[in-house]
CSV table of C-alpha atoms in Angstrom, one decimal:
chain,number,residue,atom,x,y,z
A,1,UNK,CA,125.7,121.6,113.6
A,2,UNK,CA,123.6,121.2,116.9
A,3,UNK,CA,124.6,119.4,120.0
A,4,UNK,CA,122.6,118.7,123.3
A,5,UNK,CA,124.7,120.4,126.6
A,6,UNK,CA,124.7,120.7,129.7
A,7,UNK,CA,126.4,122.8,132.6
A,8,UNK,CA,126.5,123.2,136.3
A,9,UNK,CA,125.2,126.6,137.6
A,10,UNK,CA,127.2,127.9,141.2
A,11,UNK,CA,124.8,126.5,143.2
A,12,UNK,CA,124.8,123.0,141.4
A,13,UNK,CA,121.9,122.8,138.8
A,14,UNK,CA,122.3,121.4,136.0
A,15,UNK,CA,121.2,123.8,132.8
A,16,UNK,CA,120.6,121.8,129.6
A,17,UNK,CA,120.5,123.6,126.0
A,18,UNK,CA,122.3,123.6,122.8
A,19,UNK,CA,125.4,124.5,121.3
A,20,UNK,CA,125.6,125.2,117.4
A,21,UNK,CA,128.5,125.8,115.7
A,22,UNK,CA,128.9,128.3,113.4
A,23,UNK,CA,128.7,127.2,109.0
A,24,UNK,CA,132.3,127.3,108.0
A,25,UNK,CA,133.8,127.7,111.8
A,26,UNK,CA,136.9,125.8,112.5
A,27,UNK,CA,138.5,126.5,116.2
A,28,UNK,CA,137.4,128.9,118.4
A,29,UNK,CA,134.6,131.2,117.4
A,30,UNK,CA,132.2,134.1,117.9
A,31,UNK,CA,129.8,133.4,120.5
A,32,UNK,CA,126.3,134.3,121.7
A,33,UNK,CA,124.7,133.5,124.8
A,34,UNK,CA,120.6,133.4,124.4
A,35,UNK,CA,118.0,132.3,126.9
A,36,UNK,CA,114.0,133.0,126.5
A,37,UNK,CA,111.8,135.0,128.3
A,38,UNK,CA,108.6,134.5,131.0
A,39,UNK,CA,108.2,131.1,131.5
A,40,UNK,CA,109.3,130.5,127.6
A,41,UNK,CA,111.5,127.2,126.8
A,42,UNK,CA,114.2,127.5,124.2
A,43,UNK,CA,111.8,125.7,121.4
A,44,UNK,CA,110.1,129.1,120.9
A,45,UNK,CA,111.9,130.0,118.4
A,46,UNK,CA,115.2,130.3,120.0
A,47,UNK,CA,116.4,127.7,117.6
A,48,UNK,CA,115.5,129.7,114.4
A,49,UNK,CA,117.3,132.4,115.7
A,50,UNK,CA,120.8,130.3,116.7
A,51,UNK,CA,120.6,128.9,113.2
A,52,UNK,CA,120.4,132.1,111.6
A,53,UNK,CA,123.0,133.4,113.7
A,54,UNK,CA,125.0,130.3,112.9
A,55,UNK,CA,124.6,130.6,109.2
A,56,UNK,CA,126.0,133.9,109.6
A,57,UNK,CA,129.4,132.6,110.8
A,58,UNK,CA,128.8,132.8,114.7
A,59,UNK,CA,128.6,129.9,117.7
A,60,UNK,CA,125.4,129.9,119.9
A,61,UNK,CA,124.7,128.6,123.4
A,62,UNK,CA,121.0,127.8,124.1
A,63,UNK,CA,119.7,127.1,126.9
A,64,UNK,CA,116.1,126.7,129.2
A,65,UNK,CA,116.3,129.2,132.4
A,66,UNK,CA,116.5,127.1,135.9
A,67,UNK,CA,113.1,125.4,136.7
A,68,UNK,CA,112.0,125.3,133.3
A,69,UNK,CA,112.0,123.0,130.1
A,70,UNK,CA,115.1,120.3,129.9
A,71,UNK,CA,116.8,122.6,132.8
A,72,UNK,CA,117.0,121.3,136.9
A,73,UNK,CA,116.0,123.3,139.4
A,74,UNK,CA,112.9,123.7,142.0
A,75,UNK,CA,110.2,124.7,142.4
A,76,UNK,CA,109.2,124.7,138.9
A,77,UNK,CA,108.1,127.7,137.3
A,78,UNK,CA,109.6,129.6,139.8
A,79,UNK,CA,111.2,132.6,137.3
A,80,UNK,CA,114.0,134.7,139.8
A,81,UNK,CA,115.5,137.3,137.0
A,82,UNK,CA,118.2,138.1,139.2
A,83,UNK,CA,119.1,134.0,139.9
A,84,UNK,CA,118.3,134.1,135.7
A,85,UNK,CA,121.1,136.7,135.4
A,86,UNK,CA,123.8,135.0,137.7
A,87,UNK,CA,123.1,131.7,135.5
A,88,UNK,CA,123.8,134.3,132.2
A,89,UNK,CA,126.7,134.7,133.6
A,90,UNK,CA,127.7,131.3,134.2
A,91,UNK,CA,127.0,130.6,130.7
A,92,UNK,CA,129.6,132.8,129.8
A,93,UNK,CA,132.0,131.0,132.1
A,94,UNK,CA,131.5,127.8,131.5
A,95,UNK,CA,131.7,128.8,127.6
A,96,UNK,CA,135.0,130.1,128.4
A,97,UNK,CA,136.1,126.7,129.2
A,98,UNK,CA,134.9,125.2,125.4
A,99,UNK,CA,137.8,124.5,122.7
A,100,UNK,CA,135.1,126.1,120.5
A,101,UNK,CA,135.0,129.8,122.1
A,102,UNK,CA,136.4,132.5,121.3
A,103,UNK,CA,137.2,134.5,124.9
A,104,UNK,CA,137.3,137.7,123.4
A,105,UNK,CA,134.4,137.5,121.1
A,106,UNK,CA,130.9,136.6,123.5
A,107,UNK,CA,127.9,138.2,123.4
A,108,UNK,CA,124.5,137.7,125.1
A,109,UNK,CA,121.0,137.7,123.1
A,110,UNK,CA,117.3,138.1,125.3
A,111,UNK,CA,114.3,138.4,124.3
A,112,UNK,CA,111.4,139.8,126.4
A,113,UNK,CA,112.1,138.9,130.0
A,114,UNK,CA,115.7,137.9,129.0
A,115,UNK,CA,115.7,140.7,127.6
A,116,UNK,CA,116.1,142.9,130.3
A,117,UNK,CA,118.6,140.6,132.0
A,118,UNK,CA,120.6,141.5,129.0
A,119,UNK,CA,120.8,145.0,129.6
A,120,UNK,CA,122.1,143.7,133.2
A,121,UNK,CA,124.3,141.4,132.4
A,122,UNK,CA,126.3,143.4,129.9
A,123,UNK,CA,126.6,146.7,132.3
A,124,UNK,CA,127.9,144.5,135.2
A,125,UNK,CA,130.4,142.0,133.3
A,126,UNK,CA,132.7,143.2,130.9
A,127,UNK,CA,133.2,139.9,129.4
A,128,UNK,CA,130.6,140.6,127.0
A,129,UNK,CA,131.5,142.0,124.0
A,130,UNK,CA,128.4,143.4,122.3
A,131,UNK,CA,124.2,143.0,123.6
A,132,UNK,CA,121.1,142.4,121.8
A,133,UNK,CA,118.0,142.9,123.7
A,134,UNK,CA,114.9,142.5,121.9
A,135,UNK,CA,111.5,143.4,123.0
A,136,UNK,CA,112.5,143.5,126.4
A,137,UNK,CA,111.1,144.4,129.8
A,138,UNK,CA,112.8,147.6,131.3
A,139,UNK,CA,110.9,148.3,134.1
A,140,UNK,CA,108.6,146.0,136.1
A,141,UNK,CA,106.8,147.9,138.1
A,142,UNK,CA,105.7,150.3,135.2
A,143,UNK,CA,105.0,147.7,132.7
A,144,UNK,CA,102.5,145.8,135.2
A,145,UNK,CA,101.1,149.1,135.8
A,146,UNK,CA,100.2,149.0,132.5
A,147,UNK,CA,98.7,145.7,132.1
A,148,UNK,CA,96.8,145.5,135.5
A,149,UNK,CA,93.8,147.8,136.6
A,150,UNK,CA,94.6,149.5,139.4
A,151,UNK,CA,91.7,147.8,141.5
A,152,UNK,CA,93.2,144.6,140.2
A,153,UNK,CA,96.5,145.3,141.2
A,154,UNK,CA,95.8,146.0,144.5
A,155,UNK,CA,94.1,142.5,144.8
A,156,UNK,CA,97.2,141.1,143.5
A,157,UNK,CA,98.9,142.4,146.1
A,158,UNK,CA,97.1,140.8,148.6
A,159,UNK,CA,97.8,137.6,147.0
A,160,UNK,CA,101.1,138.2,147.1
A,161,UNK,CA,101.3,139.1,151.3
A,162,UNK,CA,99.2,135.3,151.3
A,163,UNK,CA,101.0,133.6,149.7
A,164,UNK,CA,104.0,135.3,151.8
A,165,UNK,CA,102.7,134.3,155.0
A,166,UNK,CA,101.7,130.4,153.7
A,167,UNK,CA,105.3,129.6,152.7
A,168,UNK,CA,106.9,131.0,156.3
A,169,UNK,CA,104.2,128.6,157.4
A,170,UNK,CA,106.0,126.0,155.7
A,171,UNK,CA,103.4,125.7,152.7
A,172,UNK,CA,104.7,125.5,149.2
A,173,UNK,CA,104.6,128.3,147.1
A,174,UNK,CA,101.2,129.1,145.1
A,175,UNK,CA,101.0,129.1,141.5
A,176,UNK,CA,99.3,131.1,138.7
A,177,UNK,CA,98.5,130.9,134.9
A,178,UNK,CA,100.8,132.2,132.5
A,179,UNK,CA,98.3,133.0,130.1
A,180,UNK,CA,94.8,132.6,131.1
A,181,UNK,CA,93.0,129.6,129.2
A,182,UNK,CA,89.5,129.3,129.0
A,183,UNK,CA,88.3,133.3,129.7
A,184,UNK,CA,90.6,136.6,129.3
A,185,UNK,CA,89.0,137.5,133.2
A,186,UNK,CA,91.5,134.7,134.8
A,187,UNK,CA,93.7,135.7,136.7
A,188,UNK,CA,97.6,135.3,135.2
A,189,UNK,CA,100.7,136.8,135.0
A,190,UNK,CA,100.5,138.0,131.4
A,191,UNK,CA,96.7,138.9,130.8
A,192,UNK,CA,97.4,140.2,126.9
A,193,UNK,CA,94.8,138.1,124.1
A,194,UNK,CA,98.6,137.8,122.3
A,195,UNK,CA,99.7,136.3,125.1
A,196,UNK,CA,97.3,133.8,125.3
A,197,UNK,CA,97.6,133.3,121.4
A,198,UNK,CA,101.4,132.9,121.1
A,199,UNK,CA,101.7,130.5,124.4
A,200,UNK,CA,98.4,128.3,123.6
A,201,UNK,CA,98.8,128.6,120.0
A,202,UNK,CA,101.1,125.9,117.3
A,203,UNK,CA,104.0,126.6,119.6
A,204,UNK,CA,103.1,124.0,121.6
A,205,UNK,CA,103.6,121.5,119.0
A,206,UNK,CA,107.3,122.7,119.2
A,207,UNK,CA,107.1,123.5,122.7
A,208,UNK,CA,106.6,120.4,124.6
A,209,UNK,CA,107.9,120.8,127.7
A,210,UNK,CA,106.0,124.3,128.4
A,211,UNK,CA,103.5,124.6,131.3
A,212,UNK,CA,101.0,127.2,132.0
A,213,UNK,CA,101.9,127.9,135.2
A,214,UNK,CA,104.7,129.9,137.6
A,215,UNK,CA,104.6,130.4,141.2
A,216,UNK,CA,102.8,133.7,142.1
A,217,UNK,CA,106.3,134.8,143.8
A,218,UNK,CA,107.4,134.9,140.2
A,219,UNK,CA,105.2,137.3,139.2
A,220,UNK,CA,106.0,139.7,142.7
A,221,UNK,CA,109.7,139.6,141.7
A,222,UNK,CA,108.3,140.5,138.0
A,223,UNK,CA,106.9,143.8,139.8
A,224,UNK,CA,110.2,144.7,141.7
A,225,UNK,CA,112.5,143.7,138.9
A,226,UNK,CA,114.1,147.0,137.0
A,227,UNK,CA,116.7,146.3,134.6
A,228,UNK,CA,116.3,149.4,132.7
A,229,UNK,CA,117.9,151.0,136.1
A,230,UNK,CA,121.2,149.1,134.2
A,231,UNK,CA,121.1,150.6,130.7
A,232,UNK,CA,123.2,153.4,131.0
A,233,UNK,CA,126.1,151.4,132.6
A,234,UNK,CA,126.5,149.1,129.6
A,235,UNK,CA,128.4,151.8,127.3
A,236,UNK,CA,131.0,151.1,125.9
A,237,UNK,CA,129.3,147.6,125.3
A,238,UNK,CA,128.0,148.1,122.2
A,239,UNK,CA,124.3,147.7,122.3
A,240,UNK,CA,121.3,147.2,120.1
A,241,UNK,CA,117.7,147.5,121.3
A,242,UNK,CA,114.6,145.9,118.9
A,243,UNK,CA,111.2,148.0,119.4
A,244,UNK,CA,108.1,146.3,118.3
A,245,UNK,CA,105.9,149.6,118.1
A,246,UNK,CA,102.7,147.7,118.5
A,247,UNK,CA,104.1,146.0,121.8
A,248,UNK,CA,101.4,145.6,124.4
A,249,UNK,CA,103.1,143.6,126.7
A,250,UNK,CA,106.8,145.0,126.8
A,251,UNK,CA,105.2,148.4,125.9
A,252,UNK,CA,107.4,149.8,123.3
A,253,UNK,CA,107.0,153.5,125.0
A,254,UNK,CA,108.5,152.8,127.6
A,255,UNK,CA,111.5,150.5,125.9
A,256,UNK,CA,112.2,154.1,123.8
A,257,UNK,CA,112.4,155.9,126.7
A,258,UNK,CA,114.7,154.0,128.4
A,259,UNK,CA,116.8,153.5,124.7
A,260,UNK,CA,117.3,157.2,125.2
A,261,UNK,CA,119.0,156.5,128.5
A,262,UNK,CA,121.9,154.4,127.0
A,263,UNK,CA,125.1,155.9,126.3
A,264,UNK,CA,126.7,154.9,122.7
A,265,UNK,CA,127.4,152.7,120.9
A,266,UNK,CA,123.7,151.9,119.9
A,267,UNK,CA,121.4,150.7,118.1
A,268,UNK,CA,117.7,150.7,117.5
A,269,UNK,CA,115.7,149.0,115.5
A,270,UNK,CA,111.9,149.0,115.6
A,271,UNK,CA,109.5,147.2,113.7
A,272,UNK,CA,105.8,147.7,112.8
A,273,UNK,CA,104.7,144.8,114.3
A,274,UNK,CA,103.2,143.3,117.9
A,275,UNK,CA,105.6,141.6,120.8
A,276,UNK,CA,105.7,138.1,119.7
A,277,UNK,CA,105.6,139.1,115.9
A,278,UNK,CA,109.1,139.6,116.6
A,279,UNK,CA,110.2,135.5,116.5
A,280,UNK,CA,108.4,134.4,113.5
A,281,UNK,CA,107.4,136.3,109.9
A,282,UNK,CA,107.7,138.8,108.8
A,283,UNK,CA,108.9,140.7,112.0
A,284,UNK,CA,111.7,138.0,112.3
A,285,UNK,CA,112.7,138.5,108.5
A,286,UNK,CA,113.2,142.0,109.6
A,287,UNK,CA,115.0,142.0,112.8
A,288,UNK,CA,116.9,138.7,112.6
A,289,UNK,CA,118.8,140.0,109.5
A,290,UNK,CA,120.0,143.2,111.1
A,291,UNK,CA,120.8,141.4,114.3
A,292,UNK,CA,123.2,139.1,112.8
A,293,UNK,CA,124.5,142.1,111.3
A,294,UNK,CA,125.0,143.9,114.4
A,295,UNK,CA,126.7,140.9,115.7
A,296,UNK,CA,129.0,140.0,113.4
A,297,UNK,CA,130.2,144.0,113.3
A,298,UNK,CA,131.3,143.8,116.9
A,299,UNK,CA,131.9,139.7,117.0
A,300,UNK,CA,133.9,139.3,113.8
């Protein structure tokens, strides 16, 4: 069963998601924690993973990131992972204070972005009992390198000291494409064609409440944003890591090299597929199986 909540991060915004209780549950249960990743709302495909995990026996809390989807907060699209991690974390505690959770079973789920903040979250708060981080971003600065030409990059830099020195002159912040629309030569903060096809594709139908844009100071804070720094703290957290080996956004060389990092116990499971293959198919037929697994192993 699925209900609408809400809850009141530590600097007073509201977050609004979904609680679903686990098939069978009576009293307090197993719980996991998810929110989505860049500028994603929780209709992309969170909710086929909460209902798997569900069926499986577990509770799941949902919810949009701050400045995004059903969730307060301004300006929107602005996407602070560190601000995203604190409001993890408040998840957790405000979970804590549910008839329906069980304290000493919580885990935390990203994907992606949220991904990373994972990896962060579950080395710094030991309130978490187990972490599932699929397709995530572990290091910022290297993965833009990646998907930015140099001489681009360098321009985008430029852009950032701008927009810097509009907002101290009281200007608000600028703003820039997720996923460019109309020609793959626009300038946006993820520039992959899978990008483009996953965000403008029949998510949208689902999606509603998405909108092609964050502020450009979202995309700096991308850049200096290295959660990966985090991953050999989390032991003895149990941990699982999903690879998608064809991963051109979250590039999957770099998510095995920093896998290798992380103390046990852990996981890894990689799949022959792309970075969003991972939420729907058959990369989710693969993955969402063995993460329920993994879940229930160190939950139940």
């Amino acid at each position: 069963m699925r209900e609408d909540i809400e809850f009141t991060a530590e600097d007073g915004v509201t977050l609004r998601g979904w609680h679903y209780s686990p098939d069978g549950g009576d009293g307090p249960a197993p719980l996991v924690v998810m929110a989505h990743g860049f500028s994603a709302t929780k209709e992309m495909y969170l909710d086929d993973f909460a209902e798997h995990f569900a069926a499986g026996g577990l509770g799941v809390l949902v919810y949009d990131n701050r400045n995004l989807g059903a969730s307060d907060g301004t300006p929107r699209g602005e996407l602070d992972p560190w601000q995203q991690i604190r409001d993890y974390r408040t998840a957790i505690t405000w979970a804590l204070t549910q008839p329906w959770t069980d304290p000493a079973r919580i885990g935390v789920w990203g994907s992606s972005y949220s991904g990373g903040h994972v990896l962060v979250v579950a080395a710094l708060d030991r309130r978490v009992a187990c972490v599932v981080s699929q397709v995530p971003l572990v290091s910022g600065l290297a993965n833009a390198r990646r998907l930015i030409r140099a001489d681009a990059f360098a321009g985008l830099r430029q852009m950032f000291d701008g927009d810097r020195a509009a907002r101290y002159a009281g200007q608000d912040p600028a703003m820039i494409q997720v996923v460019w629309e109309k020609e793959p030569d626009e300038p946006c903060a993820l520039p992959t064609t899978d990008s483009h096809d996953f965000f403008l594709g029949p998510i949208l139908e689902r999606a509603t409440t998405w909108r092609n844009e964050v502020t450009l100071r979202s995309v700096e804070m991308f850049t200096e944003y290295e959660p990966g720094a985090y991953i050999g703290q989390i032991a003895p957290t149990p941990l699982m890591v999903v690879v998608a080996a064809q991963d051109h956004l979250t590039v999957a060389d770099l998510t095995l090299e920093y896998f290798e990092r992380a103390r046990h116990p852990k996981e890894l499971v990689v799949l022959p597929a792309g970075h969003f293959d991972a939420y729907v198919g058959d990369g989710f037929a693969r993955s969402a199986p063995a993460q329920l697994r993994f879940l229930q192993q160190h939950l139940t």
